[in-house]
């Protein structure tokens, strides 16, 4: 009965590859997010979707493409992975403002 | 633009002591919300406490309470009777009304020693 789940939890890949991270929430929330946490633990939003529509795109390289097939899912696809993409990626969801954002367990991406 | 600053990169206290984590923020908005999140070694982000800026009363959740000073734009977290399980990174964050994102501080690594 996990509220926000992400797969995989760990991802190790070579530079130049394409990879996807999946996120699902069973809370019935309308809004979902992707955050990136770098090696210094700094957390920054990447994208926000409300009811499958893109609301926020925070100057993320276009190698990153979010996809929301329905409001319970928000996947993140990354093309041509670079060393600097190594980080922990968190998915989160919330109902309408100002509800709390609930975070998934994170996906640690390591690019070699 | 909103910014959040946590000036204490690391703190360490003995079990059962009280500890206060500092946070200051900058916003030109009048309606906003403030949060403290905890990230234990398991990496999971867990909401600790939330404060609505329009409310005068400081939020409290069991051993966790805040000291919200709106004019000073300060939002500190007090943990009473600290426990070993409180060991974690703590992040202060803010969200303005209508915005679909949280802005986070740099985090404070808190260690509770036995």
mmCIF file of C-alpha atoms in Angstrom:
data_model
loop_
_atom_site.group_PDB
_atom_site.id
_atom_site.type_symbol
_atom_site.label_atom_id
_atom_site.label_comp_id
_atom_site.label_asym_id
_atom_site.label_seq_id
_atom_site.Cartn_x
_atom_site.Cartn_y
_atom_site.Cartn_z
ATOM 1 C CA UNK A 1 0.000 0.000 0.000
ATOM 2 C CA UNK A 2 2.902 2.329 -0.821
ATOM 3 C CA UNK A 3 1.668 5.855 -1.491
ATOM 4 C CA UNK A 4 4.274 6.994 -4.025
ATOM 5 C CA UNK A 5 6.475 4.353 -5.595
ATOM 6 C CA UNK A 6 9.398 4.636 -7.970
ATOM 7 C CA UNK A 7 11.206 2.045 -10.035
ATOM 8 C CA UNK A 8 14.006 1.293 -10.122
ATOM 9 C CA UNK A 9 15.524 2.378 -6.802
ATOM 10 C CA UNK A 10 19.043 2.108 -8.194
ATOM 11 C CA UNK A 11 20.177 2.600 -11.758
ATOM 12 C CA UNK A 12 23.757 2.282 -12.963
ATOM 13 C CA UNK A 13 24.437 2.947 -16.622
ATOM 14 C CA UNK A 14 27.018 4.098 -19.117
ATOM 15 C CA UNK A 15 27.332 7.585 -20.520
ATOM 16 C CA UNK A 16 25.331 8.044 -23.695
ATOM 17 C CA UNK A 17 22.621 5.527 -22.811
ATOM 18 C CA UNK A 18 18.902 6.274 -22.559
ATOM 19 C CA UNK A 19 17.034 5.312 -19.398
ATOM 20 C CA UNK A 20 13.611 5.726 -17.794
ATOM 21 C CA UNK A 21 12.412 6.043 -14.224
ATOM 22 C CA UNK A 22 8.800 5.243 -13.422
ATOM 23 C CA UNK A 23 6.622 6.793 -10.741
ATOM 24 C CA UNK A 24 3.172 5.824 -9.560
ATOM 25 C CA UNK A 25 0.980 7.253 -6.804
ATOM 26 C CA UNK A 26 -2.131 5.641 -5.364
ATOM 27 C CA UNK A 27 -3.255 8.662 -3.361
ATOM 28 C CA UNK A 28 -5.642 9.998 -5.983
ATOM 29 C CA UNK A 29 -3.624 13.222 -6.236
ATOM 30 C CA UNK A 30 -3.902 15.539 -9.226
ATOM 31 C CA UNK A 31 -0.357 16.886 -9.251
ATOM 32 C CA UNK A 32 2.928 15.056 -9.607
ATOM 33 C CA UNK A 33 6.535 16.260 -9.577
ATOM 34 C CA UNK A 34 10.097 15.312 -10.328
ATOM 35 C CA UNK A 35 12.887 16.662 -8.118
ATOM 36 C CA UNK A 36 16.630 16.182 -8.462
ATOM 37 C CA UNK A 37 18.927 15.879 -5.439
ATOM 38 C CA UNK A 38 22.587 16.397 -6.282
ATOM 39 C CA UNK A 39 25.665 15.056 -4.525
ATOM 40 C CA UNK A 40 25.559 17.940 -2.051
ATOM 41 C CA UNK A 41 21.998 16.996 -1.115
ATOM 42 C CA UNK A 42 20.526 20.075 -2.759
ATOM 43 C CA UNK A 43 16.944 19.438 -3.920
ATOM 44 C CA UNK A 44 15.514 21.226 -6.906
ATOM 45 C CA UNK A 45 12.306 20.817 -8.835
ATOM 46 C CA UNK A 46 12.523 19.684 -12.439
ATOM 47 C CA UNK A 47 8.933 19.229 -13.588
ATOM 48 C CA UNK A 48 5.391 19.430 -12.336
ATOM 49 C CA UNK A 49 2.297 17.915 -13.938
ATOM 50 C CA UNK A 50 -1.295 18.627 -13.044
ATOM 51 C CA UNK A 51 -3.844 16.175 -14.377
ATOM 52 C CA UNK A 52 -1.454 15.020 -17.102
ATOM 53 C CA UNK A 53 -0.588 18.570 -18.187
ATOM 54 C CA UNK A 54 2.889 20.051 -17.817
ATOM 55 C CA UNK A 55 2.808 22.968 -15.364
ATOM 56 C CA UNK A 56 6.468 23.532 -14.546
ATOM 57 C CA UNK A 57 9.607 22.917 -16.565
ATOM 58 C CA UNK A 58 12.512 24.388 -14.651
ATOM 59 C CA UNK A 59 15.177 24.948 -17.313
ATOM 60 C CA UNK A 60 15.941 21.284 -17.533
ATOM 61 C CA UNK A 61 17.911 20.096 -20.596
ATOM 62 C CA UNK A 62 15.631 18.710 -23.259
ATOM 63 C CA UNK A 63 17.361 15.347 -22.872
ATOM 64 C CA UNK A 64 14.940 14.963 -19.963
ATOM 65 C CA UNK A 65 11.375 14.244 -21.040
ATOM 66 C CA UNK A 66 8.590 13.591 -18.568
ATOM 67 C CA UNK A 67 5.561 11.606 -19.657
ATOM 68 C CA UNK A 68 2.265 11.350 -17.822
ATOM 69 C CA UNK A 69 0.039 8.629 -19.324
ATOM 70 C CA UNK A 70 -2.566 9.255 -16.614
ATOM 71 C CA UNK A 71 -2.731 11.299 -13.460
ATOM 72 C CA UNK A 72 -1.458 8.424 -11.309
ATOM 73 C CA UNK A 73 1.770 8.026 -13.285
ATOM 74 C CA UNK A 74 4.643 10.327 -14.153
ATOM 75 C CA UNK A 75 7.659 8.800 -15.841
ATOM 76 C CA UNK A 76 11.005 10.416 -16.542
ATOM 77 C CA UNK A 77 12.959 9.512 -19.636
ATOM 78 C CA UNK A 78 16.545 10.655 -20.015
ATOM 79 C CA UNK A 79 18.362 10.527 -23.356
ATOM 80 C CA UNK A 80 22.118 10.532 -23.921
ATOM 81 C CA UNK A 81 23.000 10.312 -20.248
ATOM 82 C CA UNK A 82 25.907 12.448 -19.023
ATOM 83 C CA UNK A 83 28.122 12.141 -15.949
ATOM 84 C CA UNK A 84 26.450 15.212 -14.445
ATOM 85 C CA UNK A 85 23.092 13.459 -14.479
ATOM 86 C CA UNK A 86 24.238 11.276 -11.592
ATOM 87 C CA UNK A 87 21.934 12.154 -8.707
ATOM 88 C CA UNK A 88 18.953 10.965 -6.740
ATOM 89 C CA UNK A 89 15.649 11.632 -8.486
ATOM 90 C CA UNK A 90 12.517 11.968 -6.405
ATOM 91 C CA UNK A 91 8.948 11.742 -7.559
ATOM 92 C CA UNK A 92 6.276 13.439 -5.428
ATOM 93 C CA UNK A 93 2.553 14.054 -5.543
ATOM 94 C CA UNK A 94 -0.001 16.339 -3.934
ATOM 95 C CA UNK A 95 -3.646 17.217 -4.138
ATOM 96 C CA UNK A 96 -4.682 20.793 -4.775
ATOM 97 C CA UNK A 97 -2.741 23.566 -3.122
ATOM 98 C CA UNK A 98 -1.796 23.819 -0.339
ATOM 99 C CA UNK A 99 -1.664 20.125 0.353
ATOM 100 C CA UNK A 100 1.497 18.443 1.444
ATOM 101 C CA UNK A 101 3.740 16.861 -1.157
ATOM 102 C CA UNK A 102 4.385 13.164 -0.582
ATOM 103 C CA UNK A 103 7.669 11.846 -1.865
ATOM 104 C CA UNK A 104 8.650 8.525 -3.338
ATOM 105 C CA UNK A 105 11.709 6.617 -2.077
ATOM 106 C CA UNK A 106 13.991 8.121 -4.712
ATOM 107 C CA UNK A 107 16.018 6.598 -7.553
ATOM 108 C CA UNK A 108 19.777 6.795 -7.323
ATOM 109 C CA UNK A 109 21.133 7.190 -10.846
ATOM 110 C CA UNK A 110 24.829 6.631 -11.407
ATOM 111 C CA UNK A 111 26.292 7.399 -14.820
ATOM 112 C CA UNK A 112 29.717 5.867 -15.475
ATOM 113 C CA UNK B 1 12.242 34.743 -6.480
ATOM 114 C CA UNK B 2 12.068 32.649 -3.376
ATOM 115 C CA UNK B 3 15.173 31.539 -1.548
ATOM 116 C CA UNK B 4 15.642 29.436 1.554
ATOM 117 C CA UNK B 5 18.810 29.454 3.673
ATOM 118 C CA UNK B 6 19.864 26.993 6.336
ATOM 119 C CA UNK B 7 23.021 28.311 7.959
ATOM 120 C CA UNK B 8 23.922 25.186 9.939
ATOM 121 C CA UNK B 9 25.357 22.468 7.671
ATOM 122 C CA UNK B 10 25.774 20.058 10.587
ATOM 123 C CA UNK B 11 24.629 19.734 14.183
ATOM 124 C CA UNK B 12 25.160 17.114 16.830
ATOM 125 C CA UNK B 13 23.482 16.680 20.223
ATOM 126 C CA UNK B 14 23.083 14.028 22.883
ATOM 127 C CA UNK B 15 19.977 11.921 23.103
ATOM 128 C CA UNK B 16 17.161 13.548 25.131
ATOM 129 C CA UNK B 17 18.528 17.062 24.558
ATOM 130 C CA UNK B 18 16.626 19.818 22.775
ATOM 131 C CA UNK B 19 17.969 21.100 19.470
ATOM 132 C CA UNK B 20 16.934 24.000 17.251
ATOM 133 C CA UNK B 21 17.571 24.104 13.506
ATOM 134 C CA UNK B 22 17.576 27.499 11.817
ATOM 135 C CA UNK B 23 15.984 28.551 8.574
ATOM 136 C CA UNK B 24 15.521 31.925 6.930
ATOM 137 C CA UNK B 25 13.739 32.606 3.690
ATOM 138 C CA UNK B 26 13.055 35.397 1.311
ATOM 139 C CA UNK B 27 9.805 35.979 -0.502
ATOM 140 C CA UNK B 28 7.765 38.941 -1.649
ATOM 141 C CA UNK B 29 4.540 36.959 -1.467
ATOM 142 C CA UNK B 30 1.990 37.417 1.306
ATOM 143 C CA UNK B 31 0.506 33.925 1.186
ATOM 144 C CA UNK B 32 2.895 31.062 1.453
ATOM 145 C CA UNK B 33 3.560 27.883 3.356
ATOM 146 C CA UNK B 34 6.634 26.646 5.155
ATOM 147 C CA UNK B 35 7.673 23.061 5.693
ATOM 148 C CA UNK B 36 10.323 21.034 7.408
ATOM 149 C CA UNK B 37 11.165 17.715 5.783
ATOM 150 C CA UNK B 38 13.355 15.009 7.239
ATOM 151 C CA UNK B 39 15.545 12.695 5.165
ATOM 152 C CA UNK B 40 16.945 9.786 7.207
ATOM 153 C CA UNK B 41 19.678 7.512 5.825
ATOM 154 C CA UNK B 42 16.943 5.515 4.109
ATOM 155 C CA UNK B 43 16.699 8.504 1.726
ATOM 156 C CA UNK B 44 12.914 8.842 2.098
ATOM 157 C CA UNK B 45 11.666 12.438 2.362
ATOM 158 C CA UNK B 46 9.243 12.705 5.271
ATOM 159 C CA UNK B 47 7.189 15.748 6.218
ATOM 160 C CA UNK B 48 7.885 16.795 9.801
ATOM 161 C CA UNK B 49 5.784 19.920 10.193
ATOM 162 C CA UNK B 50 3.963 22.575 8.201
ATOM 163 C CA UNK B 51 3.195 26.245 8.918
ATOM 164 C CA UNK B 52 0.762 28.548 7.111
ATOM 165 C CA UNK B 53 2.219 32.057 6.891
ATOM 166 C CA UNK B 54 -1.101 33.729 7.663
ATOM 167 C CA UNK B 55 -1.376 31.899 10.994
ATOM 168 C CA UNK B 56 0.142 33.582 14.031
ATOM 169 C CA UNK B 57 0.256 30.422 16.087
ATOM 170 C CA UNK B 58 3.352 28.279 15.793
ATOM 171 C CA UNK B 59 2.746 24.749 14.535
ATOM 172 C CA UNK B 60 3.433 21.804 16.830
ATOM 173 C CA UNK B 61 3.618 18.077 16.145
ATOM 174 C CA UNK B 62 4.445 16.052 19.243
ATOM 175 C CA UNK B 63 8.154 16.673 19.986
ATOM 176 C CA UNK B 64 8.537 18.986 16.981
ATOM 177 C CA UNK B 65 7.600 22.657 17.047
ATOM 178 C CA UNK B 66 8.451 25.732 15.043
ATOM 179 C CA UNK B 67 9.312 29.299 15.903
ATOM 180 C CA UNK B 68 7.844 31.298 13.023
ATOM 181 C CA UNK B 69 8.884 34.951 12.903
ATOM 182 C CA UNK B 70 7.152 36.359 9.842
ATOM 183 C CA UNK B 71 8.660 39.834 9.954
ATOM 184 C CA UNK B 72 12.152 38.402 10.302
ATOM 185 C CA UNK B 73 11.382 35.694 7.711
ATOM 186 C CA UNK B 74 12.627 33.060 10.075
ATOM 187 C CA UNK B 75 11.279 29.539 10.533
ATOM 188 C CA UNK B 76 13.254 27.444 13.005
ATOM 189 C CA UNK B 77 12.526 23.861 14.025
ATOM 190 C CA UNK B 78 12.801 22.760 17.644
ATOM 191 C CA UNK B 79 13.118 19.089 18.479
ATOM 192 C CA UNK B 80 12.509 18.290 22.135
ATOM 193 C CA UNK B 81 13.664 15.140 23.908
ATOM 194 C CA UNK B 82 15.679 14.142 20.848
ATOM 195 C CA UNK B 83 15.827 10.462 19.928
ATOM 196 C CA UNK B 84 18.335 8.396 17.972
ATOM 197 C CA UNK B 85 15.743 8.042 15.213
ATOM 198 C CA UNK B 86 15.813 11.805 14.703
ATOM 199 C CA UNK B 87 19.236 11.458 13.078
ATOM 200 C CA UNK B 88 18.707 12.699 9.519
ATOM 201 C CA UNK B 89 19.121 15.555 7.065
ATOM 202 C CA UNK B 90 16.523 18.232 7.710
ATOM 203 C CA UNK B 91 15.321 20.486 4.933
ATOM 204 C CA UNK B 92 13.415 23.704 5.297
ATOM 205 C CA UNK B 93 11.221 24.554 2.328
ATOM 206 C CA UNK B 94 8.679 27.062 1.210
ATOM 207 C CA UNK B 95 5.872 27.135 -1.282
ATOM 208 C CA UNK B 96 4.005 30.234 -2.388
ATOM 209 C CA UNK B 97 0.274 30.197 -2.987
ATOM 210 C CA UNK B 98 -0.560 29.017 -6.458
ATOM 211 C CA UNK B 99 2.921 27.678 -7.115
ATOM 212 C CA UNK B 100 3.315 24.014 -7.859
ATOM 213 C CA UNK B 101 6.786 23.617 -6.422
ATOM 214 C CA UNK B 102 8.731 23.586 -3.202
ATOM 215 C CA UNK B 103 11.933 25.572 -2.844
ATOM 216 C CA UNK B 104 14.395 23.903 -0.479
ATOM 217 C CA UNK B 105 17.250 25.057 1.724
ATOM 218 C CA UNK B 106 20.639 23.384 1.634
ATOM 219 C CA UNK B 107 19.817 21.056 4.505
ATOM 220 C CA UNK B 108 21.184 20.506 8.039
ATOM 221 C CA UNK B 109 22.685 17.161 8.908
ATOM 222 C CA UNK B 110 21.558 16.360 12.468
ATOM 223 C CA UNK B 111 23.182 13.588 14.473
ATOM 224 C CA UNK B 112 21.739 12.405 17.759
ATOM 225 C CA UNK B 113 24.384 10.680 19.874
ATOM 226 C CA UNK B 114 23.590 8.014 22.475
#
